[in-house]
Amino acid sequence: ESGLSLCDMAIDEPLTVNFNGQVWEPRNHTRTFAGSMTLARALIYSNNIISIKVLLSIGADKIVDLAKRCHITGDINPYPSLALGCIDSPLIEVASLFSIFAHNGIYMQPHLISSIKDSDGKKIYQATIHEERVIASKVASQINRVLMVGLEKKKHLVKQWIDSDAMSKTGTTNDSRTCWFVGATPELTTAVYVGCDDNRPMGVTVFPLHTSFPIWVDFHTQIISKHKHFMYDPSLQSVYVDSKTGQFFDGPYSKDIYQLLV
């Protein structure tokens, strides 16, 4: 929305942020720095430093506005750490927000009951579902494609795979207090949360790929999808980009070359 491209380059490096008289030195979960990469690669590998750099370049207020447009209801402060998702949201909000990228930029209000019929089969209640476009189709499609690439790189971790397109994102809080995995097919968005009721750490080696991700896959492999493929904005074109250098290619010649939409 601010004019950046997922093919743009950024540098993962030590970063010091001065904010309201305080000094913040964020780190990646790997405790290492990987140097230059595309914004697409940074998103797929949950790179903290580049996420913060993007926020600082476009302004935290835009992130706050976007979150509110996507119906995140909690307190959202325009801090630099907002780039790392430092707000609390119930699981239903996480699922409904993520479904926007699967639903071509349109928000659909979550609901529990679609309709009710009486004993004669007459419909006596029909839910009125609020929906609105919150992200341009072109933007949602580009994010969708990157998150598809990210999920494809996880397929080798499970024995069975789902029968349609899918995209996903993991999330982990400090000390592995929360492990969540949210993924979507063209028909269904599902969010899985793993954590302790008292929010205590689950251990330094506990991550979503070994907790919430297998639950998500097990659930979705039991569903037969009628619609197999996501719909993308027709104004976009498919390109192959080296995720480390930003160089364009005419085919997927290595694991670091991603098929993106521009």
XYZ file of C-alpha atoms in Angstrom:
262
model
C 0.000 0.000 0.000
C 2.952 2.343 0.614
C 4.683 1.572 -2.672
C 7.141 -1.131 -1.607
C 7.496 -4.365 -3.540
C 8.048 -7.834 -2.120
C 10.904 -8.035 -4.624
C 12.641 -5.049 -2.991
C 15.873 -5.671 -1.109
C 16.637 -5.007 2.558
C 19.546 -5.822 4.865
C 19.264 -7.972 7.961
C 21.852 -6.440 10.295
C 22.268 -5.214 13.890
C 19.738 -2.470 14.561
C 19.423 0.112 17.314
C 16.162 2.024 17.687
C 15.831 5.123 19.844
C 12.206 5.679 20.848
C 10.863 8.048 23.495
C 14.250 8.221 25.199
C 14.668 4.453 25.288
C 17.123 2.326 23.325
C 15.901 -0.908 21.773
C 18.183 -3.480 20.130
C 15.902 -6.140 18.605
C 17.122 -9.576 17.571
C 16.010 -12.355 15.255
C 14.866 -15.644 16.720
C 18.002 -17.231 15.215
C 20.211 -14.731 17.087
C 22.047 -14.213 13.787
C 21.919 -11.760 10.871
C 21.577 -12.961 7.284
C 22.471 -9.856 5.273
C 20.669 -8.862 2.076
C 17.387 -10.453 1.057
C 14.077 -9.613 -0.574
C 11.112 -8.518 1.506
C 9.428 -11.747 0.404
C 12.153 -13.854 2.003
C 12.056 -11.719 5.142
C 8.332 -12.363 5.482
C 8.635 -16.101 4.896
C 11.412 -16.515 7.456
C 9.858 -14.112 10.009
C 12.857 -11.808 9.961
C 12.429 -9.345 12.821
C 15.008 -6.771 11.765
C 13.628 -6.228 8.273
C 10.047 -6.153 9.562
C 11.045 -3.334 11.913
C 12.870 -1.510 9.122
C 9.750 -1.623 6.959
C 7.631 -0.234 9.788
C 10.103 2.563 10.437
C 10.233 3.464 6.749
C 6.472 3.739 6.235
C 5.455 4.824 9.745
C 3.823 2.919 12.599
C 0.584 4.874 12.244
C -0.086 3.129 8.934
C 0.287 -0.237 10.640
C -2.146 0.814 13.362
C -4.643 1.968 10.731
C -4.362 -1.293 8.811
C -4.864 -3.413 11.933
C -7.986 -1.450 12.850
C -9.323 -1.767 9.307
C -8.869 -5.519 9.677
C -11.015 -5.412 12.846
C -8.308 -5.973 15.442
C -10.032 -4.627 18.554
C -7.268 -4.596 21.170
C -5.093 -1.650 22.143
C -2.639 -0.878 19.352
C 0.167 1.554 20.098
C 2.414 2.983 17.343
C 5.605 1.568 18.828
C 8.458 0.180 16.694
C 7.872 -3.240 18.279
C 4.456 -3.296 16.619
C 6.316 -4.721 13.611
C 6.683 -7.942 15.619
C 2.998 -8.219 16.507
C 3.148 -7.038 20.123
C -0.615 -6.917 20.684
C -3.039 -9.416 22.179
C -5.797 -10.805 19.978
C -8.275 -13.646 20.486
C -7.870 -16.547 18.095
C -11.061 -15.669 16.213
C -9.586 -12.271 15.292
C -6.375 -13.896 14.073
C -8.349 -16.269 11.843
C -10.646 -13.585 10.453
C -7.729 -11.237 9.744
C -5.754 -13.935 7.943
C -8.776 -14.924 5.862
C -8.641 -11.456 4.279
C -5.581 -12.558 2.287
C -7.336 -15.751 1.219
C -10.514 -13.870 0.329
C -8.991 -11.373 -2.072
C -8.784 -8.540 0.452
C -12.337 -8.799 1.794
C -13.084 -9.051 5.515
C -15.864 -11.449 6.529
C -17.364 -11.122 10.010
C -16.844 -14.342 12.015
C -20.035 -16.034 13.185
C -21.007 -19.278 14.854
C -24.480 -19.925 13.410
C -25.271 -19.451 9.731
C -28.925 -20.440 9.848
C -31.572 -22.289 11.878
C -34.442 -24.444 10.609
C -37.501 -25.595 12.521
C -38.757 -29.181 12.727
C -40.509 -28.772 9.357
C -37.323 -27.693 7.647
C -38.401 -24.055 7.386
C -35.597 -21.581 7.819
C -36.402 -19.372 10.805
C -33.060 -17.611 11.095
C -30.449 -16.501 8.596
C -27.311 -14.731 9.790
C -26.540 -11.369 8.231
C -22.806 -11.377 7.701
C -20.945 -8.097 7.523
C -18.290 -7.988 4.838
C -16.149 -5.201 3.487
C -13.066 -4.683 1.384
C -10.193 -3.665 3.650
C -7.195 -4.379 1.387
C -6.893 -3.911 -2.359
C -7.170 -7.125 -4.347
C -3.740 -6.520 -5.889
C -2.065 -6.184 -2.465
C -3.846 -9.177 -0.939
C -2.906 -11.364 -3.915
C 0.791 -10.545 -3.620
C 0.869 -11.352 0.099
C -1.143 -14.512 -0.529
C 1.419 -15.777 -3.031
C 4.374 -15.161 -0.726
C 2.663 -17.017 2.124
C 1.964 -19.905 -0.270
C 5.681 -20.144 -1.012
C 6.390 -20.152 2.719
C 4.020 -23.061 3.341
C 5.369 -25.072 0.419
C 8.738 -25.079 2.178
C 7.148 -26.881 5.162
C 5.506 -29.733 3.253
C 8.440 -32.066 3.837
C 7.778 -31.994 7.588
C 4.585 -34.065 7.318
C 3.670 -37.394 5.705
C 0.411 -36.340 4.079
C -0.545 -33.078 2.405
C -3.801 -31.291 1.676
C -5.485 -31.440 -1.741
C -5.554 -27.739 -2.643
C -3.598 -24.497 -2.611
C -2.771 -23.256 0.865
C -0.896 -20.454 2.569
C 0.140 -19.896 6.160
C 2.057 -17.993 8.817
C 3.495 -19.086 12.139
C 3.861 -17.017 15.271
C 5.845 -17.424 18.478
C 6.044 -15.113 21.469
C 9.066 -14.693 23.734
C 10.068 -17.819 25.661
C 7.585 -19.844 23.573
C 4.646 -18.763 25.695
C 2.458 -18.890 22.608
C 2.753 -21.032 19.489
C 0.185 -20.414 16.799
C -0.241 -21.458 13.218
C -2.825 -19.922 10.912
C -3.392 -21.205 7.408
C -5.952 -20.939 4.646
C -7.153 -22.810 1.601
C -9.472 -21.279 -1.023
C -12.391 -22.464 1.150
C -11.303 -22.463 4.778
C -9.114 -20.484 7.167
C -8.043 -22.207 10.379
C -6.010 -20.865 13.285
C -4.428 -23.160 15.877
C -3.137 -21.946 19.235
C -0.914 -23.914 21.606
C -0.038 -22.499 25.010
C -0.532 -22.717 28.765
C -3.518 -21.149 30.522
C -1.232 -19.230 32.854
C 0.981 -18.025 29.961
C 4.097 -19.697 31.323
C 6.936 -20.598 28.920
C 6.685 -23.991 27.247
C 10.440 -24.361 26.710
C 13.105 -22.841 24.493
C 12.798 -25.649 21.917
C 9.009 -25.420 21.509
C 7.992 -23.919 18.164
C 4.811 -23.880 16.016
C 6.253 -26.203 13.372
C 6.290 -29.025 15.941
C 3.107 -28.124 17.828
C 0.340 -26.184 16.100
C 1.419 -26.910 12.504
C 0.893 -30.716 12.697
C -2.558 -30.118 14.215
C -3.450 -27.803 11.338
C -2.236 -30.253 8.707
C -4.034 -33.211 10.318
C -7.297 -31.261 10.309
C -7.014 -30.049 6.724
C -5.965 -33.391 5.247
C -9.356 -34.745 6.316
C -11.203 -32.140 4.235
C -11.895 -32.536 0.522
C -11.895 -29.111 -1.090
C -14.225 -28.240 -3.959
C -12.162 -25.208 -4.929
C -8.508 -26.074 -5.389
C -6.897 -22.776 -6.319
C -6.819 -19.210 -5.042
C -8.088 -16.419 -7.267
C -5.562 -13.653 -7.926
C -5.923 -10.115 -9.180
C -5.803 -10.361 -13.002
C -3.599 -7.270 -13.301
C -0.667 -9.146 -11.711
C 1.893 -11.277 -13.494
C 3.949 -14.193 -12.235
C 7.736 -13.792 -11.962
C 10.638 -15.832 -10.621
C 12.870 -13.920 -8.207
C 16.023 -14.921 -6.347
C 15.013 -14.318 -2.745
C 18.573 -13.458 -1.706
C 19.630 -11.167 -4.539
C 16.404 -9.859 -6.066
C 17.511 -11.044 -9.517
C 14.758 -12.143 -11.917
C 14.826 -15.505 -13.727
C 12.646 -17.326 -16.225
C 12.270 -20.448 -14.111
C 12.693 -22.007 -10.630
C 16.340 -23.045 -10.871
C 17.014 -23.286 -7.131
C 15.200 -23.418 -3.798
C 15.957 -19.728 -3.258
C 14.075 -18.638 -6.388
C 10.471 -17.821 -5.531
C 7.515 -17.546 -7.872
C 5.881 -14.251 -6.910
C 3.225 -11.890 -8.253
C 4.040 -8.327 -9.291
